[in-house]
Amino acid sequence: MNSPPWWQEAVFYQIYPRSFASSNASGVGNLEGIREHLDDLVWLGVDALWISPFYRSPMADFGYDVSDYCDVDPLFGDLAGFDALLDEAHQRGLRVIIDWVPNHTSNEHPWFLDARSGPDARHRNFYVWRNGKGDNTEPPNNWVSAFDPGQPAWKFVADDRLENGGQWYLHLFDPAQPDLNWDEPAVEQAHHDILRFWLDRGVDGFRADVIHCIAKDPALPDDPVGSAGIPHCALNDVEAVHPRLRRLRSLLDSYPGDRMMLGEVYLFSTEAVATYYGTGDELHLAFNFPPLYAPWRADKWRQVIEATSSAFDPRGAWPTWVLSNHDNPRHRQRYDDQASHHGEDEATRHRRSMARARAAAVLLLTLRGTPFLYQGEELGLLDAVIDSGRRVDPGGRDGCRHPIPWTAGEDHGWPGEPWLPHAPEAERQNVESLKADEGSILHLYRRLLDLRRRFPELRRGSFTLLDSPPGTLSFRRSLDHEKAVIDIRINFGGEPVVVPLEAGAPEWILLASGSQGSGTRFPGVLGPDEAVLLGALA
Ligand code: GLC
């Protein structure tokens, strides 16, 4: 049997470089900090890293506003430092994909500085310029920006040389992130060159930021009336994106070594997301966010799992699973916020919320598809509580971007005051303390990653939902016509549940997220918020 490509079997780990680790006292993480911690990631057992942007940037969107795609921001290091990091990761068997931000540049990118200098500028058509409505005082259409749905996705630039006094440029995100015009062939060409620059340096692929937005309806029609307040980027889905993706795929395929592209397709329809795989000739993987937004409830998870299989399987598209990232509250925080805490003391609340985070780790790492971990979820961290005076993100996402606590000591391994405050509980939920505790969530993630290595059924086995009592979810991963079977059973509720096993179902606990011991026979009861992996072998 042919082995599946590496990106189907890998577990990815997202590094948000500002907050991962710092080798200096700047309070901001850097590439050297990542390099210094590669062995921690190998110890954990992940296979691939996705590194969020480290390019030159004025940091209006913390690196997602790029002013030079082919250089490292001095805050993070330099190109030689990147090469060293990539080399050392590869030596350890870790693949590395990097973020690529094709939809927009920084307003300080030389292309935009030139483009805004006037209507005849060489790069004018690199961006989307239009006249406004009426007497040019109203934006060209009703699209709203992703960071502030009360604001148009357009900004006016006055220019006396123009008959009507100026033009508007499109920005689906911050005004400091003008959208590129991919209908201009020179834009596509320039971006292909950027990808080649990094492919030649040896990266294994890219995470393509809001990739579905690189094509827009050239008529720029108003968004439908019922969509008020929904950012245009979440609605934008036009056919013209697909030939562009196919050309990107050909570019990647022209390189040796299985280079890949993972697209952020920020659409809320799983059906629509599935189309971005084409017929195996577009994206290798796409993020599918409905599961990230699903609450900690068995019925909701059953729904998103079924929706994913029915949209993805007929196309042979390989799903991805994500619970947390740098744009959303951490899942331990979300699941804790959703639960009722009536009459609960702090210790009980902590225990329950950790139990959910532990069961969620089992879910994430046993579904069929490629899982993505967000730095710090293996530490069971909550979001940082940030005073209004320290909030910096235009999209209000600071809470999940706190620094990673490496040590138990007061600075948690950060030599300078970090750019954002630490997460609550950092004094116990830090790498040093959790490594020393075999029962910790960090060790649970490590054991799950180890089980994935040992049991191919977890990586590439078929997936079947099993009957399961209300409030629980059970599914089977199996290979070779059920010769190798692992059943996963998860309780999404705060009370123990009796889970009867089907005749012949595996009943030996390979791992339990709660208190049941590995290597024992499953007694037919799941503890509160407990997940188990059951195998046939004692
Ligand atoms: C993506 C990124 C987000 C960024 C936005 C604009 O959604 O994940 O962090 O702000 O694109 O680049």
mmCIF file of N, CA, C and O in Angstrom, residues 489-531:
data_model
loop_
_atom_site.group_PDB
_atom_site.id
_atom_site.type_symbol
_atom_site.label_atom_id
_atom_site.label_comp_id
_atom_site.label_asym_id
_atom_site.label_seq_id
_atom_site.Cartn_x
_atom_site.Cartn_y
_atom_site.Cartn_z
ATOM 1 N N ARG A 489 -14.353 6.818 22.671
ATOM 2 C CA ARG A 489 -15.639 7.114 23.317
ATOM 3 C C ARG A 489 -15.454 8.336 24.207
ATOM 4 O O ARG A 489 -14.557 8.379 25.036
ATOM 5 N N ILE A 490 -16.336 9.315 23.999
ATOM 6 C CA ILE A 490 -16.146 10.605 24.682
ATOM 7 C C ILE A 490 -17.436 11.028 25.371
ATOM 8 O O ILE A 490 -18.507 11.041 24.754
ATOM 9 N N ASN A 491 -17.304 11.399 26.627
ATOM 10 C CA ASN A 491 -18.438 11.940 27.383
ATOM 11 C C ASN A 491 -18.317 13.465 27.418
ATOM 12 O O ASN A 491 -17.329 13.999 27.922
ATOM 13 N N PHE A 492 -19.303 14.165 26.876
ATOM 14 C CA PHE A 492 -19.278 15.631 26.823
ATOM 15 C C PHE A 492 -19.979 16.259 28.028
ATOM 16 O O PHE A 492 -20.185 17.469 28.062
ATOM 17 N N GLY A 493 -20.380 15.444 29.001
ATOM 18 C CA GLY A 493 -21.145 15.997 30.115
ATOM 19 C C GLY A 493 -20.439 15.812 31.455
ATOM 20 O O GLY A 493 -19.470 15.052 31.568
ATOM 21 N N GLY A 494 -20.979 16.501 32.461
ATOM 22 C CA GLY A 494 -20.355 16.524 33.775
ATOM 23 C C GLY A 494 -20.738 15.371 34.694
ATOM 24 O O GLY A 494 -20.329 15.339 35.854
ATOM 25 N N GLU A 495 -21.548 14.416 34.204
ATOM 26 C CA GLU A 495 -21.935 13.255 35.021
ATOM 27 C C GLU A 495 -21.407 11.981 34.354
ATOM 28 O O GLU A 495 -21.301 11.926 33.134
ATOM 29 N N PRO A 496 -21.123 10.952 35.150
ATOM 30 C CA PRO A 496 -20.709 9.677 34.542
ATOM 31 C C PRO A 496 -21.813 9.114 33.645
ATOM 32 O O PRO A 496 -22.993 9.362 33.902
ATOM 33 N N VAL A 497 -21.446 8.398 32.598
ATOM 34 C CA VAL A 497 -22.434 7.814 31.681
ATOM 35 C C VAL A 497 -22.081 6.354 31.412
ATOM 36 O O VAL A 497 -20.916 6.028 31.169
ATOM 37 N N VAL A 498 -23.095 5.508 31.438
ATOM 38 C CA VAL A 498 -22.903 4.096 31.077
ATOM 39 C C VAL A 498 -22.884 3.999 29.551
ATOM 40 O O VAL A 498 -23.786 4.502 28.882
ATOM 41 N N VAL A 499 -21.837 3.391 29.013
ATOM 42 C CA VAL A 499 -21.713 3.249 27.561
ATOM 43 C C VAL A 499 -21.595 1.765 27.229
ATOM 44 O O VAL A 499 -20.534 1.166 27.393
ATOM 45 N N PRO A 500 -22.690 1.179 26.787
ATOM 46 C CA PRO A 500 -22.617 -0.254 26.472
ATOM 47 C C PRO A 500 -21.775 -0.479 25.215
ATOM 48 O O PRO A 500 -21.863 0.308 24.270
ATOM 49 N N LEU A 501 -20.949 -1.509 25.240
ATOM 50 C CA LEU A 501 -20.122 -1.798 24.066
ATOM 51 C C LEU A 501 -20.836 -2.809 23.166
ATOM 52 O O LEU A 501 -21.504 -3.723 23.652
ATOM 53 N N GLU A 502 -20.678 -2.641 21.855
ATOM 54 C CA GLU A 502 -21.233 -3.583 20.892
ATOM 55 C C GLU A 502 -20.491 -4.913 21.049
ATOM 56 O O GLU A 502 -19.327 -4.934 21.459
ATOM 57 N N ALA A 503 -21.155 -6.004 20.664
ATOM 58 C CA ALA A 503 -20.489 -7.310 20.734
ATOM 59 C C ALA A 503 -19.208 -7.261 19.904
ATOM 60 O O ALA A 503 -19.210 -6.760 18.779
ATOM 61 N N GLY A 504 -18.135 -7.740 20.457
ATOM 62 C CA GLY A 504 -16.865 -7.809 19.724
ATOM 63 C C GLY A 504 -16.081 -6.504 19.694
ATOM 64 O O GLY A 504 -14.988 -6.454 19.124
ATOM 65 N N ALA A 505 -16.631 -5.443 20.275
ATOM 66 C CA ALA A 505 -15.918 -4.153 20.247
ATOM 67 C C ALA A 505 -14.697 -4.219 21.166
ATOM 68 O O ALA A 505 -14.732 -4.910 22.194
ATOM 69 N N PRO A 506 -13.619 -3.543 20.791
ATOM 70 C CA PRO A 506 -12.432 -3.548 21.648
ATOM 71 C C PRO A 506 -12.745 -2.953 23.015
ATOM 72 O O PRO A 506 -13.543 -2.020 23.113
ATOM 73 N N GLU A 507 -12.114 -3.500 24.049
ATOM 74 C CA GLU A 507 -12.498 -3.067 25.401
ATOM 75 C C GLU A 507 -11.312 -2.818 26.319
ATOM 76 O O GLU A 507 -11.479 -2.689 27.533
ATOM 77 N N TRP A 508 -10.109 -2.766 25.731
ATOM 78 C CA TRP A 508 -8.945 -2.499 26.589
ATOM 79 C C TRP A 508 -8.553 -1.036 26.462
ATOM 80 O O TRP A 508 -8.417 -0.512 25.367
ATOM 81 N N ILE A 509 -8.357 -0.392 27.599
ATOM 82 C CA ILE A 509 -8.061 1.052 27.581
ATOM 83 C C ILE A 509 -6.610 1.289 27.153
ATOM 84 O O ILE A 509 -5.673 0.892 27.838
ATOM 85 N N LEU A 510 -6.453 1.933 25.962
ATOM 86 C CA LEU A 510 -5.111 2.332 25.512
ATOM 87 C C LEU A 510 -4.722 3.633 26.192
ATOM 88 O O LEU A 510 -3.567 3.888 26.473
ATOM 89 N N LEU A 511 -5.740 4.471 26.393
ATOM 90 C CA LEU A 511 -5.506 5.762 27.048
ATOM 91 C C LEU A 511 -6.854 6.303 27.501
ATOM 92 O O LEU A 511 -7.856 6.125 26.803
ATOM 93 N N ALA A 512 -6.852 6.925 28.672
ATOM 94 C CA ALA A 512 -8.062 7.609 29.146
ATOM 95 C C ALA A 512 -7.674 9.026 29.528
ATOM 96 O O ALA A 512 -6.604 9.242 30.092
ATOM 97 N N SER A 513 -8.542 9.986 29.185
ATOM 98 C CA SER A 513 -8.219 11.371 29.538
ATOM 99 C C SER A 513 -8.533 11.631 31.003
ATOM 100 O O SER A 513 -8.067 12.591 31.588
ATOM 101 N N GLY A 514 -9.354 10.768 31.612
ATOM 102 C CA GLY A 514 -9.726 10.934 33.015
ATOM 103 C C GLY A 514 -8.918 10.003 33.899
ATOM 104 O O GLY A 514 -7.726 9.780 33.663
ATOM 105 N N SER A 515 -9.600 9.400 34.860
ATOM 106 C CA SER A 515 -8.835 8.685 35.884
ATOM 107 C C SER A 515 -8.693 7.187 35.608
ATOM 108 O O SER A 515 -8.047 6.476 36.359
ATOM 109 N N GLN A 516 -9.314 6.672 34.542
ATOM 110 C CA GLN A 516 -9.216 5.224 34.317
ATOM 111 C C GLN A 516 -7.805 4.871 33.831
ATOM 112 O O GLN A 516 -7.199 5.615 33.073
ATOM 113 N N GLY A 517 -7.341 3.711 34.263
ATOM 114 C CA GLY A 517 -5.950 3.353 33.975
ATOM 115 C C GLY A 517 -5.773 2.702 32.616
ATOM 116 O O GLY A 517 -6.580 1.867 32.210
ATOM 117 N N SER A 518 -4.690 3.055 31.913
ATOM 118 C CA SER A 518 -4.385 2.372 30.652
ATOM 119 C C SER A 518 -4.064 0.917 30.969
ATOM 120 O O SER A 518 -3.519 0.608 32.022
ATOM 121 N N GLY A 519 -4.407 0.053 30.005
ATOM 122 C CA GLY A 519 -4.100 -1.357 30.197
ATOM 123 C C GLY A 519 -5.148 -2.099 31.008
ATOM 124 O O GLY A 519 -5.039 -3.305 31.206
ATOM 125 N N THR A 520 -6.174 -1.396 31.460
ATOM 126 C CA THR A 520 -7.247 -2.092 32.181
ATOM 127 C C THR A 520 -8.441 -2.284 31.249
ATOM 128 O O THR A 520 -8.531 -1.636 30.204
ATOM 129 N N ARG A 521 -9.344 -3.166 31.666
ATOM 130 C CA ARG A 521 -10.531 -3.406 30.854
ATOM 131 C C ARG A 521 -11.555 -2.297 31.107
ATOM 132 O O ARG A 521 -11.793 -1.935 32.256
ATOM 133 N N PHE A 522 -12.126 -1.761 30.045
ATOM 134 C CA PHE A 522 -13.098 -0.673 30.187
ATOM 135 C C PHE A 522 -14.338 -1.180 30.925
ATOM 136 O O PHE A 522 -14.962 -2.150 30.495
ATOM 137 N N PRO A 523 -14.696 -0.518 32.030
ATOM 138 C CA PRO A 523 -15.818 -1.047 32.822
ATOM 139 C C PRO A 523 -17.187 -0.662 32.252
ATOM 140 O O PRO A 523 -18.203 -0.981 32.867
ATOM 141 N N GLY A 524 -17.216 0.027 31.121
ATOM 142 C CA GLY A 524 -18.519 0.384 30.538
ATOM 143 C C GLY A 524 -19.068 1.692 31.067
ATOM 144 O O GLY A 524 -20.236 2.014 30.823
ATOM 145 N N VAL A 525 -18.259 2.465 31.749
ATOM 146 C CA VAL A 525 -18.702 3.769 32.256
ATOM 147 C C VAL A 525 -17.627 4.806 31.943
ATOM 148 O O VAL A 525 -16.438 4.577 32.203
ATOM 149 N N LEU A 526 -18.096 5.939 31.373
ATOM 150 C CA LEU A 526 -17.178 7.069 31.172
ATOM 151 C C LEU A 526 -17.363 8.041 32.329
ATOM 152 O O LEU A 526 -18.496 8.359 32.702
ATOM 153 N N GLY A 527 -16.252 8.532 32.877
ATOM 154 C CA GLY A 527 -16.328 9.551 33.919
ATOM 155 C C GLY A 527 -16.781 10.878 33.321
ATOM 156 O O GLY A 527 -16.935 11.012 32.104
ATOM 157 N N PRO A 528 -17.012 11.891 34.181
ATOM 158 C CA PRO A 528 -17.418 13.209 33.689
ATOM 159 C C PRO A 528 -16.386 13.763 32.701
ATOM 160 O O PRO A 528 -15.191 13.713 32.994
ATOM 161 N N ASP A 529 -16.836 14.250 31.553
ATOM 162 C CA ASP A 529 -15.939 14.814 30.531
ATOM 163 C C ASP A 529 -14.723 13.920 30.300
ATOM 164 O O ASP A 529 -13.605 14.402 30.211
ATOM 165 N N GLU A 530 -14.958 12.642 30.201
ATOM 166 C CA GLU A 530 -13.832 11.716 29.997
ATOM 167 C C GLU A 530 -13.876 11.125 28.597
ATOM 168 O O GLU A 530 -14.956 10.848 28.058
ATOM 169 N N ALA A 531 -12.701 10.937 28.009
ATOM 170 C CA ALA A 531 -12.585 10.271 26.712
ATOM 171 C C ALA A 531 -11.649 9.087 26.862
ATOM 172 O O ALA A 531 -10.660 9.160 27.602
#
